[in-house]
Amino acid sequence: MTDSTTCFSASDIEAMSKGFRTNFINSLSGFKAAALLGTTDGTTNNLAIMSSIVHVGANPPLLGMIMRPHTVQRDSLGNIKRQGVYTLNHVHTSWVDKAHQTSARYESNESEFDKVNLTPWYSNTFSAPYVAESAIKLGLKVAQHFTLCNKTEMVIGEVQQVFINEKYVDAEGYANIEHAGTACISGLDSYHSTSQIAQFSYAKPDQPLNKR
Amino acid sequence: MTDSTTCFSASDIEAMSKGFRTNFINSLSGFKAAALLGTTDGTTNNLAIMSSIVHVGANPPLLGMIMRPHTVQRDSLGNIKRQGVYTLNHVHTSWVDKAHQTSARYESNESEFDKVNLTPWYSNTFSAPYVAESAIKLGLKVAQHFTLCNKTEMVIGEVQQVFINEKYVDAEGYANIEHAGTACISGLDSYHSTSQIAQFSYAKPDQPLNKR
């Protein structure tokens, strides 16, 4: 450790201004997926940028997300509770501005699709709207929904449909989301492209890693 | 939608081989934080690569992670249950190989720190080991711990300590993890560096976004 490293204690963090602390803590969890949450109340389509998505399991295929019920996410969460289905659509590096603009506080009867100029698209067999411009689109139904210790809500969804060009999926099942143009997020408002450093083989004790 | 986009249904996903499905679903959640989980049983220090970290809240400062109790994460999870504290240490783009090698199935009495050649470091006031080489180090204590619908376990920790060079933290609290060299992950085994595209101001309806 060099002298230039600072220790922020729990009381230092508590003493930060609300805005400073929000930016600081949101940065520290590392890079985050950038996806748009698509929902509908049957009349108005809702679109919301999400950065708190987490892989829960592959069999069954489950993704979790943390939602804040008293924020701009209120309408999306209400739609999920009523409809039981939603979509997650990867944000492309070429339109991160449109994705971020969905975080503005629009009226409940206004569709963020219209406001940010993204296109709703429907599959024949799923009632929540997808984002046509997304190279990777997931349709999910709610598998579990509960409240966490800080009154945020965790929604776990089971993947029902995946739309992706097979050219991005290799022989082992890995989907090359970098080639598909997927962006990532840090903090509340910073968007990033990526460059692959390495992809490794399954690690075994006392054997050198191979790249694959 | 172009003709080249394929729809994978729930039954298509169920019919995939285990390995293919695991790679596929793990890729679809988007880019993920790359952090090393540091724990101890009092004798042996454990270090495990984590890619399922999620921001839960800023006040109090809470991070969640999904853990698999019947995998190589077993020892780390046992240490967390017994000790109640753990560290999360950002993985630097220059040593993603060492980070990935921690996923090998070492014996319970072997320390991954030794095996992958990373250095345990302790603060005076925290009993779990940090990774000296990490530019951003977080010390957490368990705030909530429960089992999810697929028998994985979610651990939510409250941040007790943050070690970071203040040169990475801007006047608004944003920690520039890209400048700090933090890597990100896609799928199970692909590591990436990032390039910032844009950082935006708070979005408001019917106003153009500003970069900040």
Coordinates of C-alpha atoms in Angstrom, one line a residue:
Chain A
M1 CA 0.0 0.0 0.0
T2 CA 1.3 3.4 -0.9
D3 CA 0.8 6.5 1.2
S4 CA -1.5 7.9 -1.4
T5 CA -4.3 5.4 -0.6
T6 CA -7.1 6.7 1.6
C7 CA -9.2 4.7 3.9
F8 CA -12.9 5.7 4.0
S9 CA -14.5 4.3 7.1
A10 CA -18.2 3.6 7.6
S11 CA -18.5 6.9 9.5
D12 CA -16.7 8.7 6.7
I13 CA -19.2 7.3 4.2
E14 CA -22.1 8.2 6.5
A15 CA -20.8 11.8 6.7
M16 CA -20.7 12.3 2.9
S17 CA -23.3 14.4 1.3
K18 CA -26.2 12.4 -0.2
G19 CA -25.1 13.0 -3.8
F20 CA -21.4 12.4 -3.2
R21 CA -22.2 9.1 -1.4
T22 CA -24.6 7.9 -4.1
N23 CA -22.0 8.5 -6.8
F24 CA -19.2 7.0 -4.7
I25 CA -20.9 3.8 -3.6
N26 CA -22.5 3.2 -7.0
S27 CA -19.0 3.3 -8.5
L28 CA -17.4 0.8 -6.1
S29 CA -19.4 -2.3 -7.1
G30 CA -17.4 -2.4 -10.4
F31 CA -18.6 -2.4 -14.0
K32 CA -22.3 -3.2 -14.5
A33 CA -24.5 -4.5 -17.3
A34 CA -26.3 -1.9 -19.4
A35 CA -29.8 -3.1 -20.3
L36 CA -33.2 -1.6 -20.9
L37 CA -36.1 -3.0 -19.0
G38 CA -39.2 -3.2 -21.3
T39 CA -42.7 -3.4 -19.7
T40 CA -46.2 -2.5 -20.5
D41 CA -49.5 -1.8 -18.6
G42 CA -51.4 -2.8 -21.7
T43 CA -51.7 0.7 -22.9
T44 CA -48.4 2.5 -22.3
N45 CA -45.0 0.9 -22.9
N46 CA -42.3 1.6 -20.3
L47 CA -38.6 1.6 -20.9
A48 CA -36.0 2.0 -18.1
I49 CA -32.2 1.8 -17.9
M50 CA -31.1 -0.9 -15.4
S51 CA -27.6 -1.3 -14.0
S52 CA -28.3 -3.8 -11.2
I53 CA -28.7 -7.0 -13.1
V54 CA -27.1 -10.2 -11.7
H55 CA -26.8 -13.7 -13.0
V56 CA -28.6 -16.1 -10.6
G57 CA -28.4 -19.4 -12.4
A58 CA -28.2 -21.2 -15.7
N59 CA -30.6 -24.2 -15.1
P60 CA -33.2 -22.9 -14.9
P61 CA -32.0 -19.7 -16.6
L62 CA -32.5 -17.0 -14.0
L63 CA -31.5 -13.3 -13.8
G64 CA -32.0 -11.0 -10.9
M65 CA -32.4 -7.2 -10.7
I66 CA -32.6 -4.7 -7.8
M67 CA -35.3 -2.1 -8.2
R68 CA -36.2 1.0 -6.2
P69 CA -39.9 1.3 -5.7
H70 CA -40.0 5.0 -4.9
T71 CA -38.1 6.3 -7.9
V72 CA -38.5 6.6 -11.6
Q73 CA -38.6 2.8 -11.7
R74 CA -42.1 2.9 -10.0
D75 CA -44.0 2.4 -13.2
S76 CA -41.8 -0.4 -14.5
L77 CA -42.1 -2.2 -11.2
G78 CA -45.9 -1.8 -11.2
N79 CA -46.1 -3.3 -14.7
I80 CA -43.9 -6.3 -13.7
K81 CA -46.2 -6.9 -10.6
R82 CA -49.3 -6.8 -12.7
Q83 CA -48.2 -8.5 -15.9
G84 CA -45.6 -10.9 -14.6
V85 CA -43.4 -10.5 -17.6
Y86 CA -40.7 -8.1 -18.8
T87 CA -37.8 -7.8 -21.3
L88 CA -34.2 -7.0 -20.9
N89 CA -32.5 -5.5 -24.0
H90 CA -28.7 -5.0 -24.3
V91 CA -27.7 -1.4 -24.7
H92 CA -25.5 -0.8 -27.8
T93 CA -22.4 1.4 -27.5
S94 CA -23.7 3.6 -30.4
W95 CA -26.9 4.7 -28.5
V96 CA -26.0 5.0 -24.8
D97 CA -27.4 8.5 -24.9
K98 CA -30.9 7.2 -25.7
A99 CA -30.6 4.5 -23.0
H100 CA -29.5 7.1 -20.4
Q101 CA -32.4 9.5 -21.3
T102 CA -34.9 6.8 -20.2
S103 CA -33.9 7.7 -16.7
A104 CA -35.7 11.0 -16.9
R105 CA -38.9 11.3 -14.9
Y106 CA -41.6 11.1 -17.6
E107 CA -45.3 11.0 -16.8
S108 CA -46.8 7.6 -16.4
N109 CA -48.9 7.9 -19.6
E110 CA -45.8 8.8 -21.7
S111 CA -43.7 6.0 -23.3
E112 CA -40.0 6.3 -23.0
F113 CA -39.8 4.5 -26.3
D114 CA -41.3 7.5 -28.0
K115 CA -39.4 10.0 -25.9
V116 CA -36.0 8.6 -26.6
N117 CA -36.7 7.4 -30.1
L118 CA -36.3 3.6 -29.7
T119 CA -38.6 1.2 -31.3
P120 CA -40.9 -1.2 -29.5
W121 CA -41.0 -4.7 -31.1
Y122 CA -43.1 -7.7 -30.1
S123 CA -42.6 -11.4 -30.6
N124 CA -45.7 -13.4 -31.3
T125 CA -45.7 -15.2 -28.0
F126 CA -44.7 -12.6 -25.4
S127 CA -46.7 -9.6 -24.2
A128 CA -43.9 -7.3 -23.0
P129 CA -42.2 -5.0 -25.5
Y130 CA -38.6 -5.6 -26.8
V131 CA -36.3 -2.9 -28.1
A132 CA -35.9 -3.5 -31.8
E133 CA -32.5 -1.8 -31.9
S134 CA -31.0 -4.2 -29.3
A135 CA -28.8 -7.0 -30.7
I136 CA -29.6 -9.2 -27.7
K137 CA -33.1 -9.3 -26.3
L138 CA -34.3 -11.4 -23.4
G139 CA -37.9 -12.1 -22.4
L140 CA -38.5 -13.1 -18.8
K141 CA -41.3 -14.1 -16.5
V142 CA -41.2 -13.4 -12.7
A143 CA -39.9 -16.4 -10.7
Q144 CA -39.4 -14.7 -7.4
H145 CA -40.0 -11.2 -6.0
F146 CA -39.2 -10.0 -2.5
T147 CA -38.1 -7.0 -0.5
L148 CA -34.5 -6.6 0.7
C149 CA -33.2 -5.2 4.1
N150 CA -33.0 -1.6 2.7
K151 CA -36.6 -1.7 1.3
T152 CA -35.4 -2.1 -2.3
E153 CA -37.0 -5.0 -4.2
M154 CA -35.3 -7.9 -5.9
V155 CA -37.1 -9.4 -9.0
I156 CA -35.8 -12.7 -10.3
G157 CA -37.0 -13.7 -13.7
E158 CA -36.7 -16.9 -15.7
V159 CA -35.6 -16.5 -19.3
Q160 CA -38.4 -17.4 -21.7
Q161 CA -37.0 -16.2 -25.0
V162 CA -33.6 -15.0 -26.2
F163 CA -33.2 -13.2 -29.5
I164 CA -29.6 -13.1 -30.8
N165 CA -27.8 -13.5 -34.1
E166 CA -26.1 -16.9 -33.9
K167 CA -22.9 -15.4 -35.3
Y168 CA -22.3 -14.1 -31.8
V169 CA -22.6 -17.5 -30.2
D170 CA -19.6 -19.8 -30.3
A171 CA -19.4 -23.6 -30.3
E172 CA -19.3 -23.7 -26.5
G173 CA -22.3 -21.5 -26.0
Y174 CA -20.4 -18.2 -25.1
A175 CA -22.2 -15.2 -26.5
N176 CA -19.7 -12.6 -27.6
I177 CA -21.5 -9.5 -26.2
E178 CA -18.5 -7.4 -27.1
H179 CA -18.8 -8.2 -30.8
A180 CA -22.6 -7.6 -30.4
G181 CA -21.7 -4.0 -29.3
T182 CA -23.1 -4.3 -25.7
A183 CA -22.1 -1.4 -23.5
C184 CA -21.3 -1.4 -19.8
I185 CA -21.9 1.1 -17.0
S186 CA -19.9 2.4 -14.1
G187 CA -21.4 4.6 -11.3
L188 CA -24.8 6.1 -12.2
D189 CA -24.0 7.7 -15.5
S190 CA -20.8 6.6 -17.2
Y191 CA -21.0 4.3 -20.2
H192 CA -18.1 2.2 -21.6
S193 CA -17.2 0.0 -24.5
T194 CA -14.9 -3.0 -23.9
S195 CA -11.8 -4.7 -25.3
Q196 CA -11.3 -8.4 -24.6
I197 CA -8.0 -9.0 -22.7
A198 CA -8.2 -12.8 -22.6
Q199 CA -10.6 -15.7 -22.4
F200 CA -9.3 -18.5 -20.3
S201 CA -9.8 -22.3 -20.1
Y202 CA -11.3 -23.9 -17.0
A203 CA -8.7 -23.3 -14.2
K204 CA -7.1 -26.4 -12.6
P205 CA -4.8 -26.5 -9.6
D206 CA -1.1 -26.3 -10.4
Q207 CA -1.7 -26.1 -14.2
P208 CA -1.0 -23.0 -16.3
L209 CA -4.1 -21.3 -17.7
N210 CA -4.7 -21.7 -21.4
K211 CA -6.4 -19.1 -23.5
R212 CA -9.3 -20.3 -25.5
Chain B
M1 CA -35.3 -7.5 -36.9
T2 CA -33.2 -9.2 -39.6
D3 CA -33.7 -12.8 -40.7
S4 CA -30.4 -13.7 -39.2
T5 CA -31.7 -13.3 -35.6
T6 CA -32.6 -16.6 -33.9
C7 CA -35.1 -17.0 -31.2
F8 CA -34.1 -19.5 -28.5
S9 CA -37.2 -20.5 -26.5
A10 CA -37.3 -21.9 -23.0
S11 CA -37.5 -25.4 -24.4
D12 CA -34.5 -24.7 -26.7
I13 CA -32.5 -23.5 -23.7
E14 CA -33.6 -26.6 -21.6
A15 CA -32.5 -28.9 -24.5
M16 CA -28.9 -27.4 -24.6
S17 CA -26.1 -29.4 -23.2
K18 CA -25.1 -28.4 -19.6
G19 CA -21.9 -26.8 -20.7
F20 CA -23.4 -24.9 -23.6
R21 CA -26.3 -23.6 -21.5
T22 CA -24.0 -22.5 -18.7
N23 CA -21.8 -20.5 -21.1
F24 CA -24.8 -19.1 -23.0
I25 CA -26.9 -17.9 -20.0
N26 CA -23.8 -16.6 -18.1
S27 CA -23.1 -14.4 -21.2
L28 CA -26.6 -12.9 -21.5
S29 CA -26.7 -11.0 -18.3
G30 CA -24.2 -8.5 -19.8
F31 CA -20.8 -7.3 -18.5
K32 CA -20.1 -8.0 -14.9
A33 CA -17.8 -6.7 -12.2
A34 CA -14.5 -8.6 -11.7
A35 CA -13.6 -8.7 -8.0
L36 CA -11.8 -11.1 -5.7
L37 CA -13.6 -12.2 -2.5
G38 CA -11.2 -12.4 0.4
T39 CA -12.1 -14.4 3.5
T40 CA -10.4 -16.4 6.2
D41 CA -11.2 -19.2 8.6
G42 CA -8.6 -17.8 11.0
T43 CA -5.8 -20.1 9.7
T44 CA -6.2 -20.3 5.9
N45 CA -7.0 -17.2 3.7
N46 CA -9.4 -17.9 0.9
L47 CA -9.6 -15.9 -2.4
A48 CA -12.3 -16.4 -5.0
I49 CA -13.2 -14.6 -8.2
M50 CA -16.7 -13.3 -8.1
S51 CA -18.7 -12.1 -11.1
S52 CA -22.2 -11.8 -9.5
I53 CA -21.9 -8.6 -7.5
V54 CA -24.8 -6.2 -7.5
H55 CA -25.3 -2.7 -6.1
V56 CA -28.1 -2.8 -3.5
G57 CA -28.1 0.7 -2.0
A58 CA -25.9 3.7 -1.1
N59 CA -27.3 4.6 2.3
P60 CA -26.5 2.4 4.1
P61 CA -23.8 1.3 1.6
L62 CA -24.9 -2.2 0.6
L63 CA -23.5 -4.7 -2.0
G64 CA -25.0 -8.1 -2.8
M65 CA -23.5 -11.2 -4.3
I66 CA -24.9 -14.5 -5.4
M67 CA -22.9 -17.6 -4.2
R68 CA -23.1 -21.3 -5.1
P69 CA -22.8 -23.4 -1.9
H70 CA -21.9 -26.7 -3.7
T71 CA -19.0 -25.3 -5.8
V72 CA -15.5 -24.1 -5.3
Q73 CA -17.1 -21.2 -3.5
R74 CA -18.0 -23.5 -0.6
D75 CA -15.0 -22.5 1.6
S76 CA -15.5 -18.8 1.0
L77 CA -19.2 -19.1 1.9
G78 CA -18.3 -21.1 5.1
N79 CA -15.8 -18.4 6.1
I80 CA -18.4 -15.6 5.6
K81 CA -21.0 -17.5 7.7
R82 CA -18.6 -18.0 10.6
Q83 CA -16.7 -14.7 10.5
G84 CA -19.4 -12.3 9.3
V85 CA -16.9 -10.3 7.3
Y86 CA -15.3 -10.4 3.9
T87 CA -13.4 -8.2 1.4
L88 CA -14.1 -7.4 -2.3
N89 CA -11.0 -6.3 -4.2
H90 CA -11.2 -5.0 -7.8
V91 CA -9.3 -7.1 -10.4
H92 CA -6.8 -5.1 -12.4
T93 CA -6.6 -5.6 -16.2
S94 CA -2.9 -6.5 -15.8
W95 CA -3.5 -9.6 -13.7
V96 CA -6.8 -11.1 -14.9
D97 CA -4.9 -14.5 -15.2
K98 CA -4.2 -14.6 -11.5
A99 CA -7.8 -13.7 -10.7
H100 CA -9.1 -16.4 -13.0
Q101 CA -6.8 -19.0 -11.5
T102 CA -8.5 -18.6 -8.1
S103 CA -11.4 -20.5 -9.6
A104 CA -9.4 -23.8 -9.6
R105 CA -10.5 -26.3 -7.0
Y106 CA -7.7 -26.0 -4.4
E107 CA -7.8 -27.9 -1.1
S108 CA -9.5 -26.2 1.8
N109 CA -6.1 -25.9 3.6
E110 CA -4.4 -24.3 0.6
S111 CA -4.6 -20.5 0.2
E112 CA -5.4 -19.1 -3.2
F113 CA -3.3 -16.1 -2.3
D114 CA -0.2 -18.3 -2.3
K115 CA -1.2 -20.4 -5.3
V116 CA -1.9 -17.5 -7.6
N117 CA 0.8 -15.2 -6.2
L118 CA -1.3 -12.4 -4.9
T119 CA -0.5 -10.7 -1.5
P120 CA -2.8 -10.7 1.5
W121 CA -2.9 -7.4 3.3
Y122 CA -4.7 -6.4 6.5
S123 CA -6.0 -3.2 7.8
N124 CA -5.6 -2.7 11.6
T125 CA -9.4 -2.8 12.2
F126 CA -10.7 -5.6 10.0
S127 CA -10.1 -9.4 10.2
A128 CA -10.7 -10.5 6.6
P129 CA -7.7 -10.3 4.2
Y130 CA -7.5 -7.7 1.4
V131 CA -5.6 -8.1 -1.9
A132 CA -2.6 -5.8 -1.7
E133 CA -2.4 -5.5 -5.5
S134 CA -6.0 -4.2 -5.9
A135 CA -6.3 -0.5 -6.4
I136 CA -9.8 -0.5 -4.9
K137 CA -10.5 -2.6 -1.8
L138 CA -13.8 -2.9 0.1
G139 CA -14.3 -4.4 3.6
L140 CA -17.9 -5.6 4.3
K141 CA -19.9 -7.2 7.1
V142 CA -22.9 -9.4 6.4
A143 CA -26.2 -7.4 6.6
Q144 CA -28.5 -10.1 5.2
H145 CA -28.1 -13.7 4.0
F146 CA -30.7 -15.9 2.5
T147 CA -31.4 -18.7 0.0
L148 CA -32.9 -18.0 -3.4
C149 CA -35.4 -20.0 -5.4
N150 CA -32.7 -22.0 -7.2
K151 CA -30.9 -22.8 -3.9
T152 CA -28.1 -20.3 -4.5
E153 CA -27.4 -18.0 -1.7
M154 CA -27.4 -14.2 -1.7
V155 CA -25.1 -12.4 0.7
I156 CA -25.7 -8.7 1.2
G157 CA -22.8 -6.8 2.9
E158 CA -22.6 -3.3 4.4
V159 CA -19.4 -1.5 3.4
Q160 CA -17.2 -0.9 6.5
Q161 CA -14.0 0.3 4.8
V162 CA -13.0 1.5 1.3
F163 CA -9.3 1.8 0.3
I164 CA -8.8 3.9 -2.8
N165 CA -6.4 6.6 -4.0
E166 CA -8.3 9.8 -3.9
K167 CA -7.0 10.8 -7.3
Y168 CA -9.6 8.4 -8.7
V169 CA -12.5 10.1 -7.0
D170 CA -13.9 13.2 -8.6
A171 CA -15.6 16.2 -6.9
E172 CA -19.0 14.6 -7.2
G173 CA -18.0 11.3 -5.6
Y174 CA -17.7 9.3 -8.8
A175 CA -14.8 6.8 -8.6
N176 CA -13.1 6.4 -12.0
I177 CA -12.7 2.6 -11.9
E178 CA -11.5 2.7 -15.5
H179 CA -8.6 4.9 -14.6
A180 CA -7.9 2.6 -11.6
G181 CA -7.5 -0.3 -14.1
T182 CA -10.5 -2.3 -13.0
A183 CA -11.4 -5.2 -15.4
C184 CA -14.8 -6.6 -16.2
I185 CA -16.1 -10.1 -17.1
S186 CA -18.4 -11.6 -19.6
G187 CA -19.6 -15.1 -19.5
L188 CA -17.6 -17.4 -17.2
D189 CA -14.1 -16.8 -18.4
S190 CA -13.7 -13.7 -20.6
Y191 CA -12.0 -10.6 -19.2
H192 CA -12.2 -7.1 -20.6
S193 CA -10.7 -3.6 -20.3
T194 CA -13.0 -0.6 -20.9
S195 CA -13.0 2.7 -22.7
Q196 CA -15.4 5.4 -21.6
I197 CA -17.9 6.5 -24.3
A198 CA -19.6 9.3 -22.3
Q199 CA -20.6 10.3 -18.8
F200 CA -23.9 12.1 -18.8
S201 CA -25.7 14.6 -16.6
Y202 CA -28.9 13.8 -14.7
A203 CA -31.5 13.2 -17.4
K204 CA -34.6 15.4 -17.5
P205 CA -37.7 15.1 -19.7
D206 CA -37.5 17.1 -22.9
Q207 CA -34.0 18.4 -22.3
P208 CA -30.9 17.3 -24.2
L209 CA -28.4 15.3 -22.2
N210 CA -25.2 17.0 -21.3
K211 CA -21.9 15.3 -20.9
R212 CA -20.1 15.9 -17.6

